[in-house]
Short mmCIF file of C-alpha atoms and ligand atoms in Angstrom, two decimals:
data_model
loop_
_atom_site.label_atom_id
_atom_site.label_comp_id
_atom_site.label_asym_id
_atom_site.label_seq_id
_atom_site.Cartn_x
_atom_site.Cartn_y
_atom_site.Cartn_z
CA MET A 1 6.32 -40.46 -18.08
CA LYS A 2 6.56 -42.14 -21.47
CA ASN A 3 3.72 -39.96 -22.72
CA LEU A 4 5.42 -36.66 -21.86
CA PRO A 5 6.24 -34.86 -25.11
CA PRO A 6 9.91 -33.93 -25.47
CA SER A 7 10.57 -30.39 -24.30
CA GLU A 8 13.61 -28.18 -24.10
CA MET A 9 12.44 -27.30 -20.58
CA ILE A 10 13.05 -30.83 -19.31
CA GLU A 11 16.42 -32.36 -18.58
CA SER A 12 15.19 -35.70 -17.29
CA CYS A 13 12.20 -37.43 -15.72
CA SER A 14 11.80 -40.32 -13.35
CA VAL A 15 8.92 -42.15 -11.74
CA ALA A 16 8.98 -41.55 -8.01
CA GLY A 17 6.61 -43.93 -6.33
CA PRO A 18 3.02 -44.54 -7.38
CA GLY A 19 1.45 -41.50 -8.99
CA PHE A 20 4.45 -39.20 -9.07
CA VAL A 21 6.71 -38.14 -11.92
CA ASN A 22 9.76 -36.13 -10.97
CA VAL A 23 10.72 -33.59 -13.61
CA VAL A 24 14.18 -32.05 -13.58
CA LEU A 25 14.28 -28.71 -15.36
CA SER A 26 16.93 -28.28 -18.00
CA LYS A 27 19.72 -26.07 -16.75
CA ASN A 28 20.24 -24.74 -20.26
CA TRP A 29 16.63 -23.74 -20.50
CA MET A 30 16.84 -22.08 -17.10
CA ALA A 31 20.01 -20.20 -17.99
CA LYS A 32 18.60 -19.11 -21.33
CA ASN A 33 15.49 -17.66 -19.71
CA ILE A 34 17.40 -15.75 -17.08
CA GLN A 35 19.71 -14.32 -19.69
CA LYS A 36 16.75 -13.39 -21.88
CA MET A 37 15.29 -11.44 -18.94
CA LEU A 38 18.61 -9.63 -18.51
CA VAL A 39 18.56 -8.56 -22.15
CA ASP A 40 14.82 -7.85 -22.59
CA GLY A 41 14.15 -6.45 -19.13
CA ILE A 42 12.37 -7.67 -16.00
CA GLU A 43 9.06 -6.36 -17.41
CA THR A 44 8.99 -9.51 -19.56
CA TRP A 45 8.56 -11.44 -16.29
CA ALA A 46 5.41 -9.55 -15.29
CA PRO A 47 2.47 -11.84 -14.57
CA LYS A 48 -0.34 -11.77 -17.11
CA LEU A 49 -3.68 -11.05 -15.49
CA ARG A 50 -7.17 -11.21 -16.92
CA VAL A 51 -8.12 -7.83 -15.52
CA LYS A 52 -7.40 -4.54 -17.31
CA LYS A 53 -8.54 -1.83 -14.93
CA ALA A 54 -8.62 -1.75 -11.15
CA VAL A 55 -9.35 0.69 -8.36
CA VAL A 56 -7.24 0.52 -5.22
CA ASP A 57 -8.98 2.48 -2.47
CA PHE A 58 -6.34 3.07 0.17
CA SER A 59 -4.92 5.42 2.78
CA SER A 60 -8.22 7.35 3.03
CA PRO A 61 -7.77 9.36 6.25
CA ASN A 62 -10.43 11.64 7.66
CA ILE A 63 -10.30 15.42 7.36
CA ALA A 64 -9.40 17.26 10.56
CA LYS A 65 -8.80 13.99 12.36
CA GLU A 66 -5.51 12.32 13.08
CA MET A 67 -3.91 10.31 10.30
CA HIS A 68 -2.95 7.37 12.50
CA VAL A 69 -0.83 4.24 12.18
CA GLY A 70 -3.80 2.39 10.68
CA HIS A 71 -3.79 4.87 7.81
CA LEU A 72 -0.04 4.34 7.48
CA ARG A 73 -0.63 0.60 7.13
CA SER A 74 -3.33 1.21 4.55
CA THR A 75 -1.01 3.57 2.63
CA ILE A 76 1.90 1.14 2.59
CA ILE A 77 -0.11 -2.00 1.79
CA GLY A 78 -2.31 -0.25 -0.76
CA ASP A 79 0.65 1.32 -2.55
CA SER A 80 2.38 -2.04 -2.78
CA LEU A 81 -0.72 -3.74 -4.23
CA ALA A 82 -1.13 -0.89 -6.70
CA ARG A 83 2.51 -1.25 -7.74
CA MET A 84 2.11 -4.98 -8.31
CA LEU A 85 -0.97 -4.42 -10.45
CA GLU A 86 0.74 -1.66 -12.41
CA PHE A 87 3.74 -3.90 -12.99
CA SER A 88 1.29 -6.51 -14.34
CA ASN A 89 0.04 -3.97 -16.88
CA VAL A 90 -3.24 -3.25 -15.13
CA GLU A 91 -4.46 0.32 -15.24
CA VAL A 92 -4.80 1.35 -11.61
CA LEU A 93 -6.88 4.19 -10.20
CA ARG A 94 -5.19 5.00 -6.90
CA ARG A 95 -8.04 6.37 -4.86
CA ASN A 96 -7.81 8.34 -1.68
CA HIS A 97 -11.36 8.04 -0.31
CA VAL A 98 -10.89 10.74 2.32
CA GLY A 99 -13.56 11.30 4.94
CA ASP A 100 -14.46 14.84 3.88
CA TRP A 101 -18.16 14.77 4.59
CA GLY A 102 -20.34 14.21 7.58
CA THR A 103 -21.82 15.86 10.63
CA GLN A 104 -18.46 16.76 12.19
CA PHE A 105 -18.16 19.56 9.63
CA GLY A 106 -21.02 21.45 11.24
CA MET A 107 -19.10 22.03 14.45
CA LEU A 108 -15.82 22.65 12.60
CA ILE A 109 -17.38 25.31 10.41
CA GLU A 110 -19.23 26.94 13.29
CA TYR A 111 -16.05 27.01 15.34
CA LEU A 112 -14.15 28.50 12.39
CA PHE A 113 -16.72 31.31 12.11
CA GLU A 114 -16.52 31.93 15.83
CA LYS A 115 -12.71 32.08 15.92
CA PHE A 116 -12.29 33.99 12.69
CA PRO A 117 -15.24 36.30 12.10
CA ASN A 118 -13.23 37.69 9.22
CA SER A 119 -12.78 34.70 6.90
CA GLU A 120 -9.52 36.03 5.42
CA ASP A 121 -7.84 35.55 8.80
CA ALA A 122 -8.54 31.85 8.80
CA ASN A 123 -5.40 30.51 7.23
CA GLU A 124 -3.22 27.53 7.91
CA THR A 125 -0.90 29.17 10.41
CA ALA A 126 -3.72 30.80 12.34
CA ILE A 127 -5.70 27.59 12.60
CA GLY A 128 -2.60 25.57 13.44
CA GLU A 129 -2.99 21.91 14.15
CA LEU A 130 -6.31 20.78 12.77
CA GLN A 131 -6.59 17.97 15.31
CA GLU A 132 -6.39 20.52 18.09
CA PHE A 133 -8.95 22.63 16.27
CA TYR A 134 -11.17 19.56 16.06
CA ARG A 135 -10.81 18.89 19.80
CA ARG A 136 -11.67 22.44 20.72
CA SER A 137 -14.69 22.56 18.47
CA LYS A 138 -15.84 19.23 19.89
CA ASN A 139 -15.55 20.67 23.40
CA ARG A 140 -17.69 23.63 22.41
CA PHE A 141 -20.17 21.27 20.81
CA ASP A 142 -20.45 19.12 23.92
CA SER A 143 -20.61 21.94 26.42
CA ASP A 144 -22.68 24.68 24.82
CA PRO A 145 -26.21 23.81 23.63
CA ALA A 146 -26.49 27.04 21.62
CA PHE A 147 -23.27 26.19 19.75
CA LYS A 148 -24.52 22.66 19.18
CA GLU A 149 -27.73 24.04 17.71
CA ARG A 150 -25.78 26.31 15.34
CA ALA A 151 -23.46 23.46 14.36
CA GLN A 152 -26.41 21.26 13.45
CA GLN A 153 -27.82 24.01 11.31
CA ALA A 154 -24.41 24.50 9.71
CA VAL A 155 -24.51 20.90 8.46
CA VAL A 156 -27.85 21.54 6.80
CA ARG A 157 -26.64 24.78 5.27
CA LEU A 158 -23.45 23.11 4.02
CA GLN A 159 -25.42 20.28 2.48
CA SER A 160 -27.82 22.65 0.79
CA GLY A 161 -24.79 24.27 -0.83
CA GLU A 162 -24.78 27.70 0.82
CA PRO A 163 -21.59 29.36 -0.52
CA LYS A 164 -20.29 30.70 2.79
CA TYR A 165 -20.51 27.23 4.33
CA HIS A 166 -19.13 25.52 1.31
CA GLU A 167 -16.11 27.83 1.31
CA ALA A 168 -15.38 27.20 4.99
CA TRP A 169 -15.62 23.46 4.35
CA ALA A 170 -13.24 23.71 1.39
CA GLN A 171 -10.82 25.73 3.51
CA ILE A 172 -10.73 23.10 6.23
CA CYS A 173 -10.25 20.29 3.68
CA GLU A 174 -7.40 22.15 2.03
CA ILE A 175 -5.45 22.46 5.28
CA SER A 176 -5.83 18.74 5.97
CA ARG A 177 -4.88 17.90 2.42
CA LYS A 178 -1.58 19.77 2.80
CA GLU A 179 -0.78 17.78 5.94
CA PHE A 180 -1.59 14.45 4.28
CA ASP A 181 0.48 15.35 1.24
CA LYS A 182 3.57 15.77 3.38
CA VAL A 183 3.31 12.13 4.42
CA TYR A 184 2.65 10.91 0.88
CA LYS A 185 5.58 12.89 -0.44
CA ARG A 186 7.93 11.37 2.09
CA LEU A 187 6.70 7.88 1.38
CA ARG A 188 6.70 8.57 -2.36
CA VAL A 189 3.14 7.37 -2.65
CA ASP A 190 0.88 8.60 -5.43
CA LEU A 191 -2.79 8.97 -4.67
CA GLU A 192 -5.68 10.69 -6.35
CA GLU A 193 -8.23 12.14 -4.00
CA LYS A 194 -11.88 11.48 -4.62
CA GLY A 195 -13.32 11.96 -1.17
CA GLU A 196 -16.69 10.94 0.19
CA SER A 197 -18.17 14.29 -0.86
CA PHE A 198 -17.49 13.50 -4.50
CA TYR A 199 -20.07 10.71 -4.50
CA ASN A 200 -22.87 12.72 -2.83
CA PRO A 201 -24.64 13.66 -6.04
CA TYR A 202 -24.79 10.00 -7.06
CA ILE A 203 -26.37 8.66 -3.87
CA PRO A 204 -30.07 9.40 -4.60
CA GLY A 205 -29.89 7.80 -8.06
CA VAL A 206 -28.15 4.72 -6.73
CA ILE A 207 -30.67 4.29 -3.91
CA ASP A 208 -33.44 4.70 -6.47
CA GLU A 209 -31.96 1.97 -8.62
CA LEU A 210 -31.63 -0.38 -5.65
CA SER A 211 -35.19 0.43 -4.55
CA LYS A 212 -36.57 -0.32 -8.01
CA GLN A 213 -34.94 -3.72 -7.79
CA GLY A 214 -36.85 -4.29 -4.56
CA LEU A 215 -33.74 -4.51 -2.41
CA VAL A 216 -34.49 -1.62 -0.09
CA GLU A 217 -36.87 -2.01 2.86
CA ASP A 218 -38.14 0.23 5.67
CA SER A 219 -36.93 -0.56 9.14
CA GLN A 220 -37.68 1.66 12.13
CA GLY A 221 -37.86 4.74 9.94
CA ALA A 222 -34.61 3.99 8.14
CA ARG A 223 -34.13 2.58 4.64
CA VAL A 224 -32.13 -0.62 4.76
CA ILE A 225 -30.93 -3.61 2.77
CA PHE A 226 -31.11 -7.01 4.44
CA ILE A 227 -28.15 -9.29 3.83
CA GLU A 228 -28.42 -13.05 4.07
CA GLY A 229 -26.55 -14.44 7.04
CA VAL A 230 -26.21 -11.11 8.84
CA ASN A 231 -28.76 -10.17 11.48
CA ILE A 232 -28.37 -6.41 11.29
CA PRO A 233 -29.31 -4.78 7.98
CA LEU A 234 -27.17 -2.36 5.99
CA ILE A 235 -28.60 1.10 6.67
CA ILE A 236 -28.45 3.25 3.57
CA VAL A 237 -30.75 6.13 4.57
CA LYS A 238 -30.82 7.08 8.23
CA SER A 239 -34.13 7.69 10.01
CA ASP A 240 -33.52 11.47 9.77
CA GLY A 241 -33.25 11.12 5.98
CA GLY A 242 -29.46 11.63 5.93
CA PHE A 243 -26.94 9.49 4.13
CA ASN A 244 -24.10 7.62 5.81
CA TYR A 245 -20.82 5.79 5.22
CA ALA A 246 -22.62 2.87 3.55
CA SER A 247 -24.68 5.07 1.21
CA THR A 248 -21.45 6.72 0.09
CA ASP A 249 -19.71 3.39 -0.42
CA LEU A 250 -22.56 2.04 -2.51
CA ALA A 251 -22.51 5.17 -4.67
CA ALA A 252 -18.70 4.97 -4.97
CA LEU A 253 -18.88 1.32 -5.97
CA TRP A 254 -21.53 2.11 -8.56
CA TYR A 255 -19.41 4.97 -9.91
CA ARG A 256 -16.25 2.87 -10.10
CA LEU A 257 -18.03 0.10 -11.97
CA ASN A 258 -20.17 2.19 -14.31
CA GLU A 259 -18.35 5.47 -14.84
CA GLU A 260 -14.76 4.37 -14.39
CA LYS A 261 -15.31 0.88 -15.80
CA ALA A 262 -13.08 -0.78 -13.26
CA GLU A 263 -13.29 -4.56 -13.06
CA TRP A 264 -11.56 -5.13 -9.75
CA ILE A 265 -12.12 -2.82 -6.80
CA ILE A 266 -9.84 -3.26 -3.83
CA TYR A 267 -10.37 -1.62 -0.44
CA VAL A 268 -7.55 -1.45 2.10
CA THR A 269 -8.68 -0.80 5.69
CA ASP A 270 -8.27 -2.34 9.14
CA VAL A 271 -10.11 -5.63 9.74
CA GLY A 272 -12.62 -3.76 11.90
CA GLN A 273 -14.37 -2.67 8.70
CA GLN A 274 -14.65 -6.17 7.28
CA LEU A 275 -18.36 -6.55 8.08
CA HIS A 276 -19.16 -3.20 6.51
CA PHE A 277 -17.50 -4.20 3.25
CA ASP A 278 -18.96 -7.72 3.30
CA MET A 279 -22.40 -6.17 3.53
CA VAL A 280 -21.77 -3.57 0.83
CA PHE A 281 -20.42 -6.27 -1.51
CA SER A 282 -23.33 -8.60 -0.78
CA ALA A 283 -25.79 -5.82 -1.56
CA ALA A 284 -23.93 -5.13 -4.81
CA LYS A 285 -24.07 -8.81 -5.72
CA ARG A 286 -27.81 -8.91 -5.06
CA ALA A 287 -28.15 -5.90 -7.35
CA GLY A 288 -26.18 -7.74 -10.03
CA TRP A 289 -23.37 -5.16 -10.05
CA LEU A 290 -20.71 -7.67 -9.06
CA SER A 291 -20.27 -11.19 -10.23
CA ALA A 292 -21.89 -13.62 -7.78
CA ASP A 293 -18.82 -15.79 -8.02
CA ASP A 294 -15.59 -14.28 -6.70
CA SER A 295 -13.44 -16.00 -9.28
CA THR A 296 -14.84 -13.85 -12.08
CA TYR A 297 -14.95 -10.13 -12.69
CA PRO A 298 -16.23 -7.58 -11.90
CA LYS A 299 -15.30 -8.21 -8.32
CA ALA A 300 -14.58 -6.30 -5.13
CA SER A 301 -12.11 -7.32 -2.43
CA HIS A 302 -11.56 -6.10 1.06
CA VAL A 303 -7.93 -6.13 2.13
CA GLY A 304 -8.06 -6.08 5.92
CA PHE A 305 -5.14 -5.65 8.26
CA GLY A 306 -4.45 -5.98 11.97
CA LEU A 307 -3.27 -3.56 14.62
CA VAL A 308 0.16 -2.13 15.29
CA LEU A 309 0.93 -2.73 18.95
CA GLY A 310 3.29 -0.93 21.28
CA GLU A 311 5.88 -2.91 23.23
CA ASP A 312 3.36 -3.10 26.07
CA GLY A 313 1.15 -5.24 23.83
CA LYS A 314 -1.52 -2.54 23.57
CA ARG A 315 -2.45 -0.42 20.59
CA LEU A 316 0.53 1.76 19.68
CA ARG A 317 0.41 5.17 21.38
CA THR A 318 2.83 7.67 22.85
CA ARG A 319 3.08 9.27 26.24
CA PHE A 320 1.82 12.54 24.82
CA SER A 321 -1.07 11.60 22.64
CA GLU A 322 -3.48 8.81 21.98
CA VAL A 323 -1.95 8.04 18.62
CA VAL A 324 1.55 8.19 17.25
CA ARG A 325 2.04 10.95 14.75
CA LEU A 326 3.08 9.46 11.46
CA VAL A 327 5.59 12.11 10.57
CA ASP A 328 7.36 11.64 13.90
CA LEU A 329 7.61 7.95 13.34
CA LEU A 330 9.13 8.40 9.90
CA ASP A 331 11.50 11.10 11.11
CA GLU A 332 12.76 8.85 13.85
CA ALA A 333 13.37 5.94 11.44
CA LYS A 334 15.33 8.21 9.15
CA ASN A 335 17.34 9.86 11.94
CA ARG A 336 18.32 6.54 13.43
CA SER A 337 19.49 5.26 10.03
CA LYS A 338 21.46 8.43 9.52
CA ALA A 339 23.15 8.08 12.90
CA VAL A 340 24.26 4.54 12.00
CA LEU A 341 25.69 5.73 8.68
CA ILE A 342 27.61 8.50 10.43
CA GLU A 343 28.89 6.05 13.01
CA ARG A 344 30.28 4.07 10.11
CA GLY A 345 32.07 7.14 8.79
CA LYS A 346 29.88 7.64 5.72
CA ASP A 347 29.57 11.37 6.39
CA LYS A 348 33.24 11.69 5.49
CA GLU A 349 33.02 9.43 2.46
CA TRP A 350 29.80 10.72 0.91
CA THR A 351 28.27 14.04 -0.03
CA GLU A 352 25.61 15.42 2.33
CA GLU A 353 23.02 14.64 -0.34
CA GLU A 354 24.08 11.00 -0.62
CA LEU A 355 23.95 10.66 3.14
CA GLU A 356 20.44 12.16 3.31
CA GLN A 357 19.12 10.01 0.46
CA THR A 358 20.54 6.80 1.84
CA ALA A 359 19.25 7.55 5.34
CA GLU A 360 15.82 8.16 3.87
CA ALA A 361 15.83 5.08 1.67
CA VAL A 362 16.93 2.89 4.56
CA GLY A 363 14.73 4.50 7.25
CA TYR A 364 11.49 4.69 5.29
CA GLY A 365 12.25 1.40 3.54
CA ALA A 366 12.69 -0.25 6.92
CA ALA A 367 9.36 1.11 8.17
CA LYS A 368 7.55 -0.14 5.07
CA TYR A 369 9.20 -3.54 5.05
CA PHE A 370 8.59 -4.10 8.77
CA ASP A 371 4.91 -3.62 8.06
CA LEU A 372 4.69 -5.55 4.81
CA LYS A 373 6.62 -8.63 5.86
CA ASN A 374 3.89 -9.80 8.23
CA ASN A 375 0.77 -11.41 6.97
CA ARG A 376 -1.39 -8.29 6.95
CA LEU A 377 -4.11 -9.88 9.09
CA THR A 378 -1.86 -10.40 12.10
CA ASN A 379 -1.18 -7.68 14.65
CA TYR A 380 2.47 -6.81 15.05
CA THR A 381 4.55 -5.11 17.69
CA PHE A 382 6.30 -1.97 16.63
CA SER A 383 9.99 -1.73 17.50
CA PHE A 384 12.55 0.64 16.04
CA ASP A 385 15.36 -1.66 17.11
CA GLN A 386 13.99 -4.67 15.29
CA MET A 387 12.93 -2.65 12.30
CA LEU A 388 16.38 -1.13 11.84
CA ASN A 389 18.42 -4.23 12.66
CA ASP A 390 20.98 -4.92 9.95
CA LYS A 391 20.70 -8.66 10.49
CA GLY A 392 17.74 -10.90 9.82
CA ASN A 393 14.64 -10.28 7.78
CA THR A 394 14.71 -6.47 7.59
CA ALA A 395 14.90 -3.93 4.78
CA VAL A 396 18.25 -2.76 6.15
CA TYR A 397 19.74 -6.22 5.71
CA LEU A 398 18.22 -6.62 2.25
CA LEU A 399 19.24 -3.18 1.03
CA TYR A 400 22.78 -3.86 2.19
CA ALA A 401 22.73 -7.25 0.46
CA HIS A 402 21.70 -5.56 -2.77
CA ALA A 403 24.40 -2.90 -2.45
CA ARG A 404 26.97 -5.62 -1.84
CA ILE A 405 26.00 -7.36 -5.10
CA CYS A 406 26.31 -4.06 -6.95
CA SER A 407 29.76 -3.57 -5.47
CA ILE A 408 30.88 -7.07 -6.59
CA ILE A 409 29.93 -6.15 -10.15
CA ARG A 410 31.58 -2.70 -9.89
CA LYS A 411 34.78 -4.13 -8.48
CA SER A 412 35.10 -6.69 -11.29
CA GLY A 413 35.74 -3.74 -13.59
CA LYS A 414 33.63 -5.41 -16.29
CA ASP A 415 31.01 -3.69 -18.40
CA ILE A 416 27.93 -5.64 -17.38
CA GLU A 417 25.78 -4.29 -20.23
CA GLU A 418 28.34 -5.69 -22.64
CA LEU A 419 28.45 -9.06 -20.84
CA LYS A 420 24.66 -9.40 -21.08
CA LYS A 421 24.99 -9.44 -24.85
CA THR A 422 28.25 -11.28 -25.37
CA GLY A 423 28.67 -13.53 -22.33
CA SER A 424 26.71 -16.63 -21.47
CA LEU A 425 25.15 -17.86 -18.29
CA VAL A 426 25.74 -21.43 -17.10
CA LEU A 427 24.19 -23.04 -14.03
CA ASP A 428 26.58 -25.90 -13.25
CA HIS A 429 27.15 -25.62 -9.52
CA ALA A 430 24.28 -26.78 -7.27
CA ASP A 431 24.13 -23.35 -5.60
CA GLU A 432 24.02 -21.58 -8.96
CA ARG A 433 21.19 -23.83 -9.98
CA ALA A 434 19.24 -23.26 -6.76
CA LEU A 435 19.61 -19.50 -7.13
CA GLY A 436 18.60 -19.67 -10.79
CA LEU A 437 15.51 -21.71 -9.99
CA HIS A 438 14.44 -19.20 -7.35
CA LEU A 439 14.89 -16.34 -9.82
CA LEU A 440 12.62 -18.14 -12.28
CA HIS A 441 9.88 -18.34 -9.63
CA PHE A 442 9.57 -14.56 -9.56
CA SER A 443 6.62 -14.21 -11.92
CA GLU A 444 4.41 -16.80 -10.23
CA VAL A 445 5.22 -15.39 -6.81
CA ILE A 446 3.99 -11.96 -7.85
CA GLU A 447 0.91 -13.53 -9.33
CA GLU A 448 0.25 -15.40 -6.10
CA ALA A 449 0.77 -12.23 -4.05
CA LEU A 450 -1.80 -10.49 -6.23
CA THR A 451 -4.32 -13.31 -6.25
CA ASN A 452 -4.39 -13.34 -2.46
CA LEU A 453 -3.57 -9.65 -2.08
CA LEU A 454 -0.67 -10.46 0.23
CA PRO A 455 2.48 -8.33 -0.09
CA ASN A 456 4.23 -10.48 2.55
CA VAL A 457 4.57 -13.18 -0.12
CA VAL A 458 6.90 -10.83 -2.01
CA CYS A 459 8.89 -10.07 1.16
CA GLU A 460 9.36 -13.75 1.85
CA TYR A 461 10.50 -14.33 -1.72
CA LEU A 462 12.95 -11.42 -1.50
CA TYR A 463 14.41 -12.61 1.78
CA ASN A 464 14.84 -16.14 0.42
CA LEU A 465 16.47 -14.71 -2.68
CA SER A 466 19.10 -13.04 -0.53
CA GLU A 467 19.65 -16.35 1.28
CA TYR A 468 20.12 -18.26 -1.97
CA PHE A 469 22.50 -15.58 -3.11
CA THR A 470 24.54 -15.76 0.10
CA ARG A 471 24.89 -19.52 -0.27
CA PHE A 472 25.95 -19.12 -3.90
CA TYR A 473 28.41 -16.37 -3.07
CA SER A 474 30.04 -18.24 -0.21
CA ASN A 475 30.53 -21.37 -2.30
CA CYS A 476 31.26 -20.01 -5.76
CA GLN A 477 34.08 -17.57 -6.36
CA VAL A 478 32.95 -14.82 -8.71
CA VAL A 479 35.67 -12.28 -9.52
CA GLY A 480 38.85 -13.84 -10.90
CA SER A 481 37.35 -17.32 -11.41
CA ALA A 482 37.09 -19.23 -14.69
CA GLU A 483 33.28 -18.79 -14.48
CA GLU A 484 33.55 -15.06 -13.86
CA THR A 485 31.36 -13.90 -16.76
CA SER A 486 28.56 -16.33 -16.06
CA ARG A 487 28.65 -15.61 -12.33
CA LEU A 488 28.63 -11.85 -12.85
CA LEU A 489 25.53 -12.33 -14.96
CA LEU A 490 23.94 -14.32 -12.15
CA CYS A 491 24.81 -11.48 -9.73
CA GLU A 492 23.23 -8.98 -12.10
CA ALA A 493 20.08 -11.09 -12.48
CA THR A 494 19.79 -11.34 -8.69
CA ALA A 495 20.25 -7.59 -8.25
CA THR A 496 17.67 -6.91 -10.99
CA VAL A 497 15.04 -9.13 -9.37
CA MET A 498 15.81 -7.72 -5.92
CA ARG A 499 15.37 -4.19 -7.23
CA LYS A 500 12.03 -5.11 -8.76
CA CYS A 501 10.90 -6.57 -5.44
CA PHE A 502 11.97 -3.38 -3.66
CA HIS A 503 10.08 -1.40 -6.23
CA LEU A 504 6.93 -3.48 -5.74
CA LEU A 505 7.19 -2.91 -1.99
CA GLY A 506 7.67 0.85 -2.46
CA ILE A 507 11.27 0.71 -1.21
CA VAL A 508 14.01 2.79 -2.86
CA PRO A 509 17.11 0.64 -3.48
CA VAL A 510 20.58 1.78 -2.50
CA TYR A 511 23.63 0.98 -4.58
CA LYS A 512 26.40 1.53 -2.10
CA ILE A 513 26.81 1.20 1.62
N1 LIG B 1 -11.97 7.09 6.01
C1 LIG B 1 -12.10 5.72 6.43
C2 LIG B 1 -11.38 5.51 7.77
O1 LIG B 1 -10.52 6.27 8.14
C3 LIG B 1 -11.56 4.73 5.43
C4 LIG B 1 -12.23 4.73 4.08
C5 LIG B 1 -12.01 3.46 3.34
N2 LIG B 1 -12.63 3.44 2.04
C6 LIG B 1 -13.92 3.32 1.82
N3 LIG B 1 -14.32 3.34 0.55
N4 LIG B 1 -14.80 3.20 2.76
O2 LIG B 1 -11.68 4.56 8.45
#
C-alpha cells in the first residue's frame, strides 16, 4: 500500500487481511469522469479493441425456405454484436450468407417452368408464398421420376451457367429477398447479402491451395480434410464431384481474410452447427489462414445459440405450421403493446403516429430483449405475457424507466445542455455514489460482452443500472432539492448510458410513456 503512487483516482487505501489492499475510488474523480462523458459524448466511453475490421455473418436464411425463429435469433444476436463492434470503432461487414445455391434449385426451377411456361407470367403474386411453392415442387420431385430426372438436369444446367436457368434462379432469389427484407426493415437491421453463390467461383482455387499444402485426402471417392480429434472428416468435394456447405464456407473464409482483409470473422448460428464451424476453423488453422492461438488475430468465432421453446417445452411451433412465421410474431408483439397503450388512454393523448411508433419500439424491443437477455447458449421458453410484462427484467420495464428519467428532467424545467457546461456533479450520498460507480463500469462491460460475444452481459448491466437508479431516486430528492443541478446531471448520465445500451441491443428508446 505504501508503494502505491499517489493518484487522483484514489481517495484512500487500506490493508484488508493478508494479500489484499482495498482501494476506494475518489468521488471527485468519478464525478469528473461522468461529467466529462456528458460533455464529450458517450462515444468517448467506447472500448478500445485491437481489431480494425470484422465480418459478422448472421441471419443467413435459405432461399425459398421458411425464415424461422432460429434465423430471428441469429438476426437479433448478430445485429447486437455488430452494433457493439461498430460502437468500438471496428469496421463491420454485416454479411447475410443466404442459402441461395444447392440442389433444391433444380426442382424449384423445373417446377417454375412447368407452372409458368411463359416466363413473364412468373411474378411474385402469381408464385405466391415461396414456401408453398417449395413444398409443391418437392412433392413433384418425390412422386414423379421424370420430373426428378429433369430437376437433376436443371441443377447441372444452372451450374453450367445456361441463361434461361440462371434467370429462373435469379427470379426465385429475388422473391425471397423481398420477403426477408420486410423482416429486416421492421427490425431495423442492416445486412449486406453475399450468398453462398457468390463464393462459387472461388471454391476450385481454394481447394487447389489446400491440396497443394497436402491437407486434402481421398476418402471413399470424396475429397476430405481430416481434423485432429474428430472421427469424421470434413468433406469438401462430394463423391459426385459437387461442392457442399463446407466447400462454400472455406471459400468464404478465404475471401473474407484475403480479399476483404477482415481480422475477426464471427458466425452466428444455432449450436447445431458448432461441429461444422469447429472443423472449418481447424482446417483453416492447419492451412495457416487463422492464428493457431485464439487470443491473436486473425481469428474466427462461432456464436452458437439454443432453441426457442413453446410453452409445451418443445420447439416453438404453431397449430397451423411447423414453424412460427416471424412476421406474425412481430405483429403480435406490436399489437399487444398498442392495446396496452390504448388501455392507458394514450390514443387520446398522442398522435396516431406517436402511438404507432411507441407500440413498435416497445413490441419489437420486447421481442429482442427477451431473446438477448438469456445467455445465448441456453434454450428459452417463448411467452408473450412474460416478454411484454411491464415489471421485472423486460424491455417494457426498462423503456418505461428511461422515459420516466426523461420526464424528471423535462419537468424540472431546466436546460440540461446548459447544466452540463455550467453545473457540477457531486457524488455525496451513498446511492449517488453506487449509481456513479455503475455508470463508470459501462466501458469494461461492453468490452467483456464483446470478448465473450455475449449480449446478455449488456442486458444484465442495463437492468442493474435501472435498479441503481431506482434506489437513488427513492432516496435522493431531485427536483426542488439543494442538490438539484448535480442530481439532474446524474439523471441525464443514466439516461445517456441507458440509451446507448438500448442502441447496442438494437432497441429504439422511447422518451415518454
Ligand atoms: N443458411 C444457413 C442456415 O440457415 C446459415 C448460414 C450460416 N453462415 C455460414 N457461413 N455458414 O442454417
